[in-house]
XYZ file of C-alpha atoms in Angstrom:
330
model
C 0.000 0.000 0.000
C 1.654 3.237 -1.103
C 0.481 6.841 -0.866
C 2.096 9.375 -3.216
C 1.565 12.990 -2.080
C 2.451 15.393 -4.908
C 4.097 18.667 -3.856
C 5.548 21.567 -5.851
C 8.788 21.775 -3.817
C 8.073 25.204 -2.426
C 10.128 26.035 0.649
C 7.409 25.223 3.197
C 6.760 21.861 1.501
C 10.451 20.971 1.532
C 10.679 21.929 5.201
C 7.646 19.747 5.950
C 9.341 16.724 4.361
C 12.638 17.424 6.102
C 11.056 17.667 9.553
C 8.989 14.520 9.081
C 11.926 12.521 7.720
C 14.446 13.590 10.350
C 11.841 13.101 13.081
C 11.115 9.532 11.973
C 7.509 10.466 11.146
C 7.506 9.909 7.379
C 6.229 6.348 7.153
C 7.549 4.079 4.407
C 4.070 3.816 2.913
C 4.271 7.552 2.147
C 6.403 8.294 -0.938
C 6.406 12.025 -1.792
C 6.722 13.297 -5.340
C 8.245 16.736 -5.915
C 7.726 18.916 -8.979
C 10.357 21.630 -8.400
C 9.227 25.136 -9.308
C 12.756 26.552 -8.961
C 16.305 25.520 -8.151
C 17.028 26.224 -4.484
C 19.421 24.911 -1.818
C 16.576 23.352 0.181
C 15.719 21.091 -2.773
C 19.226 19.640 -2.841
C 19.235 19.262 0.943
C 15.993 17.288 0.910
C 17.164 15.053 -1.954
C 20.384 14.386 -0.037
C 18.423 13.515 3.112
C 16.294 11.002 1.232
C 19.383 9.456 -0.359
C 20.962 8.994 3.063
C 17.884 7.850 4.999
C 17.516 4.076 5.132
C 14.431 2.816 3.302
C 13.076 6.229 2.277
C 11.893 7.049 -1.242
C 11.313 10.325 -3.062
C 10.200 11.002 -6.636
C 11.482 14.090 -8.446
C 9.871 15.427 -11.628
C 12.533 15.996 -14.291
C 10.360 18.000 -16.725
C 8.083 20.255 -14.647
C 4.995 21.933 -16.088
C 5.021 24.983 -13.797
C 7.527 27.372 -12.256
C 10.948 28.685 -13.264
C 12.230 25.383 -14.685
C 9.657 25.063 -17.476
C 11.422 27.233 -20.036
C 14.617 29.126 -20.706
C 16.807 26.337 -19.337
C 18.349 23.715 -21.599
C 17.796 20.072 -20.727
C 21.399 19.376 -19.722
C 21.341 22.195 -17.189
C 17.921 21.115 -15.961
C 19.070 17.540 -15.334
C 22.207 18.804 -13.572
C 19.929 20.558 -11.089
C 18.469 17.186 -10.124
C 21.831 15.550 -9.528
C 22.846 14.211 -12.939
C 26.362 15.542 -12.437
C 26.822 13.669 -9.177
C 28.585 10.323 -9.037
C 25.319 8.487 -8.461
C 22.600 10.549 -10.150
C 19.234 10.122 -8.474
C 20.202 6.801 -6.901
C 20.498 6.909 -3.143
C 23.068 5.441 -0.800
C 20.470 4.113 1.613
C 17.238 5.620 0.346
C 16.041 6.173 -3.197
C 15.422 9.299 -5.236
C 13.716 8.154 -8.419
C 12.749 9.939 -11.659
C 9.215 11.101 -12.388
C 8.301 12.191 -15.908
C 5.285 14.247 -16.935
C 3.900 13.332 -20.351
C 4.566 16.751 -21.881
C 6.584 17.798 -24.951
C 9.906 17.042 -23.196
C 8.894 13.602 -21.939
C 10.492 11.432 -24.635
C 13.847 13.222 -24.564
C 13.950 13.163 -20.757
C 13.049 9.450 -20.672
C 15.757 8.686 -23.228
C 18.345 10.566 -21.139
C 17.357 8.713 -17.970
C 17.327 5.344 -19.740
C 20.761 5.948 -21.249
C 22.116 6.778 -17.781
C 20.673 3.669 -16.135
C 17.832 1.561 -17.534
C 16.834 0.395 -14.089
C 16.003 3.949 -12.948
C 12.771 3.936 -14.937
C 12.047 0.239 -14.842
C 12.451 -0.286 -11.085
C 11.013 2.914 -9.625
C 10.260 5.473 -12.349
C 6.772 6.932 -12.673
C 5.127 8.628 -15.665
C 2.221 11.017 -15.068
C -0.586 10.893 -17.630
C -3.628 13.170 -17.633
C -6.677 13.357 -19.896
C -4.992 16.145 -21.868
C -1.984 13.875 -22.528
C -3.931 11.162 -24.335
C -2.462 12.089 -27.739
C 1.057 11.373 -26.457
C 0.403 7.987 -24.860
C 1.866 6.173 -27.874
C 5.224 7.815 -27.132
C 5.556 5.597 -24.058
C 5.642 2.290 -25.932
C 9.421 2.135 -26.263
C 10.096 2.708 -22.568
C 9.863 0.369 -19.606
C 8.902 2.138 -16.415
C 7.630 1.178 -12.996
C 4.198 2.812 -12.951
C 1.772 5.221 -14.563
C -0.003 7.777 -12.410
C -3.353 8.745 -13.895
C -6.895 9.722 -13.115
C -9.618 7.090 -12.964
C -10.696 7.703 -16.563
C -12.006 4.928 -18.789
C -10.660 6.663 -21.904
C -7.147 6.665 -20.478
C -7.406 2.986 -19.615
C -8.573 2.200 -23.144
C -5.762 4.242 -24.700
C -3.168 2.425 -22.618
C -4.587 -0.942 -23.632
C -4.807 0.102 -27.286
C -1.121 1.048 -27.271
C -0.101 -2.187 -25.573
C 1.186 -0.469 -22.443
C 0.963 -2.841 -19.501
C 2.386 -1.587 -16.242
C 1.346 -0.782 -12.707
C -1.080 2.102 -12.343
C -1.398 4.684 -9.576
C -4.749 6.379 -8.984
C -4.339 10.134 -8.736
C -6.928 12.708 -7.686
C -7.191 16.313 -6.506
C -9.697 16.259 -3.618
C -8.872 19.722 -2.261
C -11.549 22.178 -3.407
C -10.131 25.645 -3.926
C -12.563 28.391 -2.889
C -12.490 32.018 -4.040
C -10.964 33.149 -0.739
C -10.327 31.908 2.798
C -13.525 33.439 4.170
C -15.589 31.204 1.861
C -14.494 28.106 3.776
C -16.467 29.329 6.790
C -19.792 28.839 4.990
C -21.872 26.007 6.432
C -21.728 23.972 3.217
C -17.936 24.191 3.025
C -16.683 24.234 6.628
C -16.429 20.439 6.774
C -16.085 18.471 3.519
C -15.456 14.983 2.212
C -11.802 14.685 1.176
C -11.034 11.156 -0.011
C -11.626 7.435 0.341
C -9.364 6.287 -2.522
C -7.274 4.313 -0.032
C -10.292 2.058 0.639
C -10.939 0.796 -2.878
C -7.973 1.494 -5.200
C -6.580 -2.039 -4.770
C -9.884 -3.580 -5.844
C -9.641 -1.648 -9.117
C -6.130 -2.920 -9.808
C -4.142 0.155 -8.773
C -0.741 -0.263 -7.117
C -1.055 2.966 -5.117
C -2.900 6.246 -4.845
C -1.967 9.897 -4.589
C -3.190 13.470 -4.311
C -2.015 17.074 -3.976
C -2.450 17.145 -0.187
C -4.207 20.180 1.304
C -2.651 22.519 -1.288
C -4.399 21.300 -4.442
C -3.157 21.035 -8.018
C -3.806 24.698 -8.809
C -0.366 26.352 -8.901
C 0.098 29.999 -8.064
C 2.901 32.129 -6.633
C 0.399 34.708 -5.464
C 0.999 35.860 -1.917
C -0.093 38.714 0.297
C -1.986 39.002 3.547
C -5.408 37.292 3.490
C -8.487 38.977 4.926
C -9.157 35.783 6.874
C -6.769 33.080 8.092
C -7.784 29.491 7.353
C -6.436 26.185 8.674
C -7.175 23.097 6.572
C -7.012 19.947 8.713
C -7.808 16.436 7.472
C -9.275 13.823 9.801
C -10.998 10.418 9.762
C -14.693 10.122 10.522
C -16.245 7.110 12.288
C -16.192 5.109 9.038
C -12.511 5.866 8.360
C -13.414 8.222 5.534
C -11.063 11.179 5.226
C -12.679 14.598 5.647
C -11.201 18.078 5.752
C -12.237 20.651 8.332
C -11.620 24.340 7.685
C -11.001 26.593 10.687
C -11.527 30.200 9.641
C -10.969 33.485 11.469
C -13.043 36.645 11.358
C -12.610 38.807 8.255
C -10.911 42.208 8.181
C -8.805 44.311 5.809
C -6.138 45.008 8.422
C -2.979 43.007 7.673
C -1.671 43.800 11.162
C -4.436 41.594 12.574
C -3.160 38.432 10.855
C -1.406 37.095 13.997
C -4.613 37.533 16.022
C -6.615 35.840 13.283
C -4.230 32.889 13.395
C -4.586 32.557 17.182
C -8.348 32.575 16.671
C -8.155 29.638 14.238
C -5.790 27.534 16.363
C -8.010 28.076 19.384
C -10.845 26.646 17.284
C -8.587 23.729 16.353
C -7.659 23.034 19.974
C -11.322 22.984 21.090
C -12.268 20.745 18.146
C -9.426 18.324 18.909
C -10.385 18.150 22.608
C -13.877 17.036 21.559
C -12.330 14.179 19.548
C -9.178 13.190 21.441
C -10.674 10.047 23.005
C -11.878 8.792 19.619
C -9.998 5.864 17.996
C -10.230 7.824 14.723
C -8.188 10.720 16.068
C -4.385 10.721 15.957
C -2.184 13.465 17.368
C 0.496 14.325 14.827
C 3.527 16.551 15.194
C 1.975 19.127 12.875
C -1.258 19.320 14.860
C 0.547 19.352 18.203
C 2.725 22.242 17.055
C -0.317 24.200 15.878
C -2.063 23.619 19.231
C 1.086 24.690 21.076
C 0.853 28.019 19.249
C -2.679 28.368 20.652
C -1.351 27.769 24.158
C 1.555 30.197 23.843
C -0.258 32.776 21.713
C 2.548 32.821 19.145
C 2.277 33.386 15.388
C 4.791 31.489 13.178
C 3.869 33.054 9.815
C 1.617 31.879 6.986
C 4.170 29.593 5.233
C 4.787 27.726 8.517
C 1.044 27.254 8.953
C 0.921 25.556 5.539
C 3.979 23.494 6.425
C 2.390 22.217 9.648
C -0.922 21.407 7.925
C 0.914 19.363 5.267
C 2.972 17.609 7.954
C -0.240 16.672 9.733
C -1.768 15.228 6.557
C 1.264 13.147 5.578
C 1.860 11.797 9.089
C -1.846 10.972 9.525
C -1.925 9.002 6.261
C 1.280 7.185 7.190
C -0.177 6.233 10.582
C -3.365 4.951 8.971
C -1.652 2.958 6.208
C 1.067 1.485 8.414
C -1.037 0.584 11.440
C -4.407 0.143 9.679
C -6.500 0.909 12.776
C -9.619 0.258 10.664
C -8.852 -3.486 10.639
């Protein structure tokens, strides 16, 4: 059973992975995939950590669709960023950093480069991402042997794979996080608590080798920042049927950016009260991310918006690892 969370390798996402891995809280059933949006020291640090950490695995997209690495950089330079120039490109000493290829216009050339470096990189661990919009390029995959395809649960995609004679493991991928127009919208009664996912309950029955999603960030990529009028915390949890839901804790709304720290304290106080009402439930699990958020409620401290996202992602990944590794539903 393997869960593949897909992250864009922004700084707060890299820090989330680093803290979970070094704290022994990134379970082996959780295999992150990074699509780097820019070259930064933290990316190399995280890749090095995964290489050195016994039994860990990390996928790195070699031909990203978004961010600074999508254009203006030649392929040789791009592959150097991911470690091609090192003595053991992508392969770890104790853990594994494996190639992930998006089925875009660069996919064939990137796959050929990886295969010429080491055929086993694709065949043993490599993953190719296929979406509905990629269906016209599926035939390009026929000459490559790779570990798995990650795709949506679309019948047309399945037919196209079969028609092209591509038989490999498949990973079910979805984007369950619903992006609202602004943080304040999550406070509406219809949105405050939502179904998130139950893919982990049935994907094996449909012949998938694993499942994945875009965590509590969503697939929609933006570099837009700024101070929000309301602060929102997005926390996933299991209900009494082990279905994953997401609860949105939202502060009051105001135009004053100086009130952001107070708005955050308001949301974590809501989180602490909500957790207290559930802490004796077998469906509740205290994670490092949640504990750190609750500690901020107790101390009245504000860590900044990127750290809030980092802690929410940490909570999600640790919670899924706990569920998949210990299977408390069985």
